[in-house]
Each structure stands twice: as structure tokens, then as C-alpha cells.
């Protein structure tokens, strides 16, 4: 198991360094969840303790208090160059989207504003293929228009860790260093490395968060797992999907697909 984690770690560090070497202006999106915290840790390893690009939170002002407390503590302890991008209000979202999906779309529009205002050519995102079926179609280096549009049928081939890293003007690139990881991998790696964890992931009163998001559209699931060992044991037997607490996923069959096609993480 340790060898598997070493291989994943090495692959992710290779991707991070390749992106930093090849793409002119980079930022990393930080949701403060378990995946982006693991990615932040990997960035520090890849660049010898210092992250050489901004870390951006897309903020809707709807995160849980524990998330903001964790963000502020880690920003100070790890000396992060944190940028907070305030997302537009729900009233400005596409009104044809279902209500909960409109709430989630605020971060999509916040990201578009970030790219428009700061001209980042590459944005690192801590998504994984196993989390959601639409994300299984992703590439490690995924080209987008500046508006975030994603053409799933026109993605570059990626064979044997060879990635397309040069793109024409008018294109920005999403970089996904954790794409090959699983939820179990993230927890095992977090345990091995001692990565700080938002306490909401640990059970309290029979509930815990499998996935963190805004408090108006994300809810805890039934669980008694209050340690990483217990979480790992639970994940080995559970049939409950990771995003079971994401209300948007249960609202409309194509909600996630629609958001992803226009720029959602």
C-alpha cells in the first residue's frame, strides 16, 4: 500500500512541476476540503516547502465556520499567498438551472471573474476521476475557453505520462494532479503524511461530512467514523456514494453535466 501511495505522490509531483515549468501564469484553487488540502501538501513537497503561485478560494460566504477557521490557520502556518475571490450572488445565475444547482453555479461564475481579472493561464484543481462520473472523462491537462467551456469530445490524448502543455491564446488550462487518486488514497495518504484535516470530516452525533461544500447545499451523512482509521474502514465497506450529501446531485439528472460544460470544477 505504501508503494502505491509513493507512486501516486511521485506522479502528482511530476505533474505539478511540469505545469510550473510549462505554463506561464498559474494559480491553485483551494476549497479547503480533503482533496485540495492533499494537493496543497503535494505542492509544498514539489517546491521544497514553499508554494510559488497564489492559492485561491472561491468564496460564496456560505462555507461552514470550521472551514474558515481552518483556512485562516493553515494560511498563516504555511505562509500561503491566499487570494479570496468573492462569488456573484445567486440572483445573477442562469435562472433555467434548478435552484440548488444555481447556488453551486456561483463558484463557476466566480472562477470566470478570476480568470478575466487576473489572466491565469493555468489553474490547478484537486478533482478525482472516481468522485463523479462526469469527472471520469477529464484529462490531467484539460483545455478550456476563457469562459470555462469544456468540450469533452475534444480533449488531448495523454499516453504514458506525456501531456500537451502548450495551447493557443484564448485558452486556459485546468491541471488535475489528483485525477488518478481515489477517496481511499486521499485518506491513506493524509494519515501517512499527517496532513491537517477539517474536523467536520470526523463523526459527531452520528453524522460526518464525506464531502465539504456550502452549508446551504451540502449535508453530513450517517457515520460513526471519528478517526482516520475508522474512516478508512468505513470506506472499504460502504455503498453510500461520496457525494451523497451534495443536494445538487439529487436535484436533476444532468445538473452536474450542465455545470461542468460551462466551467464548474
Short mmCIF file of C-alpha atoms in Angstrom, two decimals:
data_model
loop_
_atom_site.label_atom_id
_atom_site.label_comp_id
_atom_site.label_asym_id
_atom_site.label_seq_id
_atom_site.Cartn_x
_atom_site.Cartn_y
_atom_site.Cartn_z
CA UNK A 1 0.00 0.00 0.00
CA UNK A 2 2.85 2.40 0.83
CA UNK A 3 4.39 1.73 -2.59
CA UNK A 4 1.05 2.60 -4.27
CA UNK A 5 0.93 5.91 -2.40
CA UNK A 6 4.55 6.61 -3.32
CA UNK A 7 3.70 6.09 -6.98
CA UNK A 8 0.69 8.41 -6.80
CA UNK A 9 2.73 11.03 -4.94
CA UNK A 10 5.55 10.88 -7.49
CA UNK A 11 3.12 11.17 -10.40
CA UNK A 12 1.37 14.18 -8.86
CA UNK A 13 4.65 15.94 -8.08
CA UNK A 14 5.77 15.33 -11.66
CA UNK A 15 2.52 16.91 -12.95
CA UNK A 16 2.91 19.91 -10.63
CA UNK A 17 6.48 20.55 -11.72
CA UNK A 18 5.61 20.04 -15.40
CA UNK A 19 2.80 22.59 -15.11
CA UNK A 20 5.03 25.10 -13.30
CA UNK A 21 7.75 24.70 -15.93
CA UNK A 22 5.48 24.86 -18.97
CA UNK A 23 2.63 27.23 -18.11
CA UNK A 24 3.35 30.91 -17.61
CA UNK A 25 0.86 32.09 -15.01
CA UNK A 26 -0.55 29.60 -12.51
CA UNK A 27 -2.87 29.55 -9.53
CA UNK A 28 -4.31 26.75 -7.42
CA UNK A 29 -7.95 26.55 -6.36
CA UNK A 30 -8.29 25.70 -2.67
CA UNK A 31 -11.71 24.51 -1.49
CA UNK A 32 -10.23 23.63 1.92
CA UNK A 33 -11.61 20.10 1.55
CA UNK A 34 -9.60 16.89 1.96
CA UNK A 35 -8.57 16.68 -1.70
CA UNK A 36 -7.36 20.24 -2.08
CA UNK A 37 -5.57 20.01 1.28
CA UNK A 38 -3.72 16.93 -0.01
CA UNK A 39 -2.92 18.83 -3.21
CA UNK A 40 -1.63 21.76 -1.18
CA UNK A 41 0.61 19.35 0.74
CA UNK A 42 1.92 17.90 -2.53
CA UNK A 43 2.65 21.40 -3.82
CA UNK A 44 4.76 22.09 -0.75
CA UNK A 45 6.66 18.84 -1.36
CA UNK A 46 7.11 19.58 -5.07
CA UNK A 47 8.56 23.03 -4.41
CA UNK A 48 10.55 22.32 -1.25
CA UNK A 49 8.21 23.80 1.33
CA UNK A 50 7.10 26.94 -0.49
CA UNK A 51 4.20 27.21 -2.95
CA UNK A 52 5.38 29.53 -5.77
CA UNK A 53 1.95 30.61 -7.02
CA UNK A 54 -1.24 32.06 -5.49
CA UNK A 55 -3.77 29.85 -3.72
CA UNK A 56 -7.33 30.95 -4.49
CA UNK A 57 -10.53 30.35 -2.57
CA UNK A 58 -13.77 30.96 -4.46
CA UNK A 59 -15.89 32.26 -1.59
CA UNK A 60 -19.68 32.36 -1.51
CA UNK A 61 -19.75 33.38 2.18
CA UNK A 62 -21.69 30.14 2.72
CA UNK A 63 -18.93 27.84 3.95
CA UNK A 64 -19.22 26.34 7.43
CA UNK A 65 -17.41 28.25 10.24
CA UNK A 66 -14.93 25.40 10.74
CA UNK A 67 -13.83 25.78 7.12
CA UNK A 68 -13.00 29.48 7.52
CA UNK A 69 -11.18 28.80 10.79
CA UNK A 70 -9.11 26.07 9.13
CA UNK A 71 -8.35 28.30 6.13
CA UNK A 72 -7.07 31.15 8.26
CA UNK A 73 -4.91 28.88 10.42
CA UNK A 74 -3.28 26.99 7.54
CA UNK A 75 -2.74 30.19 5.54
CA UNK A 76 -0.71 31.61 8.42
CA UNK A 77 1.13 28.39 9.34
CA UNK A 78 2.11 27.56 5.74
CA UNK A 79 2.68 31.19 4.66
CA UNK A 80 0.31 30.89 1.70
CA UNK A 81 -0.27 33.62 -0.87
CA UNK A 82 -4.05 33.40 -0.41
CA UNK A 83 -6.42 35.23 -2.72
CA UNK A 84 -10.14 35.20 -1.89
CA UNK A 85 -12.44 35.69 -4.89
CA UNK A 86 -15.94 36.70 -3.87
CA UNK A 87 -18.53 34.91 -6.00
CA UNK A 88 -21.51 36.73 -7.53
CA UNK A 89 -24.96 36.38 -5.93
CA UNK A 90 -27.38 33.61 -6.86
CA UNK A 91 -29.74 36.13 -8.49
CA UNK A 92 -27.19 36.60 -11.27
CA UNK A 93 -27.03 32.88 -12.13
CA UNK A 94 -28.76 31.17 -15.05
CA UNK A 95 -32.38 31.04 -13.93
CA UNK A 96 -33.07 27.97 -16.07
CA UNK A 97 -30.92 25.90 -13.69
CA UNK A 98 -32.65 24.12 -10.79
CA UNK A 99 -32.45 26.13 -7.51
CA UNK A 100 -29.69 24.14 -5.78
CA UNK A 101 -27.66 23.97 -8.97
CA UNK A 102 -27.94 27.77 -9.25
CA UNK A 103 -26.39 28.04 -5.80
CA UNK A 104 -23.50 25.79 -6.86
CA UNK A 105 -23.06 27.79 -10.08
CA UNK A 106 -21.88 30.82 -8.10
CA UNK A 107 -18.37 29.34 -7.91
CA UNK A 108 -18.34 28.79 -11.67
CA UNK A 109 -19.02 32.47 -12.23
CA UNK A 110 -16.51 33.40 -9.53
CA UNK A 111 -13.88 31.40 -11.39
CA UNK A 112 -14.74 33.13 -14.67
CA UNK A 113 -14.30 36.51 -12.99
CA UNK A 114 -10.96 35.38 -11.54
CA UNK A 115 -9.67 34.34 -14.97
CA UNK A 116 -10.97 37.51 -16.58
CA UNK A 117 -9.41 39.81 -13.97
CA UNK A 118 -6.07 38.05 -13.40
CA UNK A 119 -5.42 36.24 -16.71
CA UNK A 120 -4.23 32.96 -15.19
CA UNK A 121 -3.24 30.61 -17.99
CA UNK A 122 -3.37 27.53 -15.78
CA UNK A 123 -5.46 26.65 -12.73
CA UNK A 124 -4.71 23.62 -10.57
CA UNK A 125 -7.76 21.80 -9.20
CA UNK A 126 -7.93 18.85 -6.79
CA UNK A 127 -10.59 16.73 -8.51
CA UNK A 128 -10.52 12.93 -8.84
CA UNK A 129 -11.97 10.66 -11.53
CA UNK A 130 -13.64 8.32 -9.04
CA UNK A 131 -15.68 11.05 -7.35
CA UNK A 132 -18.25 11.63 -10.09
CA UNK A 133 -18.93 10.08 -13.49
CA UNK A 134 -18.51 13.34 -15.42
CA UNK A 135 -15.07 13.86 -13.92
CA UNK A 136 -14.04 10.42 -15.19
CA UNK A 137 -13.97 11.99 -18.67
CA UNK A 138 -11.33 14.55 -17.68
CA UNK A 139 -7.70 14.87 -18.74
CA UNK A 140 -4.78 15.84 -16.48
CA UNK A 141 -4.15 18.95 -18.62
CA UNK A 142 -7.63 19.98 -19.73
CA UNK A 143 -8.01 22.97 -22.12
CA UNK A 144 -10.91 25.37 -21.71
CA UNK A 145 -12.04 28.61 -23.31
CA UNK A 146 -11.59 31.72 -21.17
CA UNK A 147 -15.28 31.40 -20.30
CA UNK A 148 -14.59 27.92 -18.94
CA UNK A 149 -16.41 26.00 -21.69
CA UNK A 150 -15.35 22.35 -21.77
CA UNK A 151 -15.66 20.28 -24.95
CA UNK A 152 -15.50 16.74 -23.63
CA UNK A 153 -15.14 15.34 -27.18
CA UNK A 154 -12.10 17.49 -27.98
CA UNK A 155 -9.55 16.69 -25.28
CA UNK A 156 -5.87 15.94 -25.91
CA UNK A 157 -4.62 12.37 -25.76
CA UNK A 158 -2.44 11.55 -22.75
CA UNK A 159 -0.29 8.43 -23.04
CA UNK A 160 2.50 7.24 -20.75
CA UNK A 161 2.60 10.48 -18.71
CA UNK A 162 3.15 12.63 -21.81
CA UNK A 163 0.94 15.71 -21.63
CA UNK A 164 0.10 18.50 -24.02
CA UNK A 165 1.14 21.67 -22.21
CA UNK A 166 1.23 24.26 -25.00
CA UNK A 167 -2.06 25.84 -26.02
CA UNK A 168 -3.05 28.79 -28.24
CA UNK A 169 -4.07 32.22 -26.98
CA UNK A 170 -7.62 32.39 -25.72
CA UNK A 171 -7.30 29.03 -23.93
CA UNK A 172 -6.75 28.38 -20.26
CA UNK A 173 -5.86 25.01 -18.81
CA UNK A 174 -7.20 23.11 -15.82
CA UNK A 175 -4.48 20.95 -14.28
CA UNK A 176 -5.66 17.91 -12.29
CA UNK A 177 -2.74 16.33 -10.37
CA UNK A 178 -5.05 14.09 -8.29
CA UNK A 179 -7.08 12.65 -11.16
CA UNK A 180 -5.79 9.08 -10.65
CA UNK A 181 -6.32 9.10 -6.86
CA UNK A 182 -9.32 7.59 -5.07
CA UNK A 183 -11.09 8.72 -1.91
CA UNK A 184 -9.34 5.92 -0.02
CA UNK A 185 -5.97 7.01 -1.41
CA UNK A 186 -6.54 10.54 -0.12
CA UNK A 187 -7.35 9.31 3.38
CA UNK A 188 -4.46 6.85 3.49
CA UNK A 189 -2.06 9.50 2.25
CA UNK A 190 -3.40 12.09 4.70
CA UNK A 191 -2.89 9.60 7.51
CA UNK A 192 0.62 8.67 6.42
CA UNK A 193 1.75 12.26 5.94
CA UNK A 194 -0.08 13.79 8.88
CA UNK A 195 -1.93 16.30 6.68
CA UNK A 196 -4.21 18.63 8.67
CA UNK A 197 -7.91 17.79 8.32
CA UNK A 198 -11.00 19.96 8.76
CA UNK A 199 -12.74 18.45 11.82
CA UNK A 200 -16.09 18.28 10.00
CA UNK A 201 -14.88 15.08 8.31
CA UNK A 202 -14.96 13.26 11.66
CA UNK A 203 -18.26 11.96 13.04
CA UNK A 204 -20.11 13.93 15.67
CA UNK A 205 -23.51 12.86 16.97
CA UNK A 206 -23.70 10.10 14.35
CA UNK A 207 -23.01 12.34 11.36
CA UNK A 208 -19.97 13.42 9.37
CA UNK A 209 -19.21 15.16 6.09
CA UNK A 210 -17.87 12.96 3.29
CA UNK A 211 -17.61 16.00 1.02
CA UNK A 212 -17.39 19.65 2.07
CA UNK A 213 -19.31 22.40 0.34
CA UNK A 214 -21.56 25.35 1.06
CA UNK A 215 -23.76 24.88 4.09
CA UNK A 216 -26.99 25.55 2.15
CA UNK A 217 -26.40 22.73 -0.36
CA UNK A 218 -24.15 20.21 1.43
CA UNK A 219 -25.12 17.98 4.34
CA UNK A 220 -23.48 15.33 6.55
CA UNK A 221 -24.17 11.62 6.15
CA UNK A 222 -24.78 8.96 8.78
CA UNK A 223 -21.47 7.75 10.21
CA UNK A 224 -19.73 6.85 13.45
CA UNK A 225 -16.20 7.21 12.00
CA UNK A 226 -14.39 9.67 14.25
CA UNK A 227 -10.77 8.86 13.33
CA UNK A 228 -8.93 8.36 10.04
CA UNK A 229 -8.59 4.64 10.79
CA UNK A 230 -12.36 4.42 11.23
CA UNK A 231 -12.99 6.43 8.05
CA UNK A 232 -10.75 4.08 6.05
CA UNK A 233 -12.53 1.05 7.49
CA UNK A 234 -15.92 2.60 6.69
CA UNK A 235 -14.95 3.38 3.09
CA UNK A 236 -13.87 -0.19 2.50
CA UNK A 237 -17.41 -1.47 3.05
CA UNK A 238 -19.82 1.40 2.42
CA UNK A 239 -22.04 1.58 -0.65
CA UNK A 240 -23.02 5.18 0.00
CA UNK A 241 -21.51 7.45 -2.69
CA UNK A 242 -19.05 10.14 -1.67
CA UNK A 243 -21.31 12.94 -2.89
CA UNK A 244 -24.42 11.63 -1.10
CA UNK A 245 -24.51 14.83 0.95
CA UNK A 246 -24.42 17.07 -2.12
CA UNK A 247 -28.03 18.15 -2.58
CA UNK A 248 -27.42 19.37 -6.14
CA UNK A 249 -26.62 15.83 -7.33
CA UNK A 250 -30.12 14.67 -6.42
CA UNK A 251 -31.93 17.61 -7.99
CA UNK A 252 -31.69 16.87 -11.72
CA UNK A 253 -30.02 14.09 -13.66
CA UNK A 254 -27.98 16.49 -15.81
CA UNK A 255 -27.24 19.23 -13.24
CA UNK A 256 -23.58 18.32 -12.78
CA UNK A 257 -23.02 17.82 -16.53
CA UNK A 258 -24.50 21.24 -17.32
CA UNK A 259 -22.31 22.97 -14.78
CA UNK A 260 -19.16 21.13 -15.90
CA UNK A 261 -19.74 22.08 -19.56
CA UNK A 262 -19.68 25.79 -18.68
CA UNK A 263 -16.74 25.76 -16.27
CA UNK A 264 -17.64 24.10 -12.95
CA UNK A 265 -14.78 22.37 -11.14
#
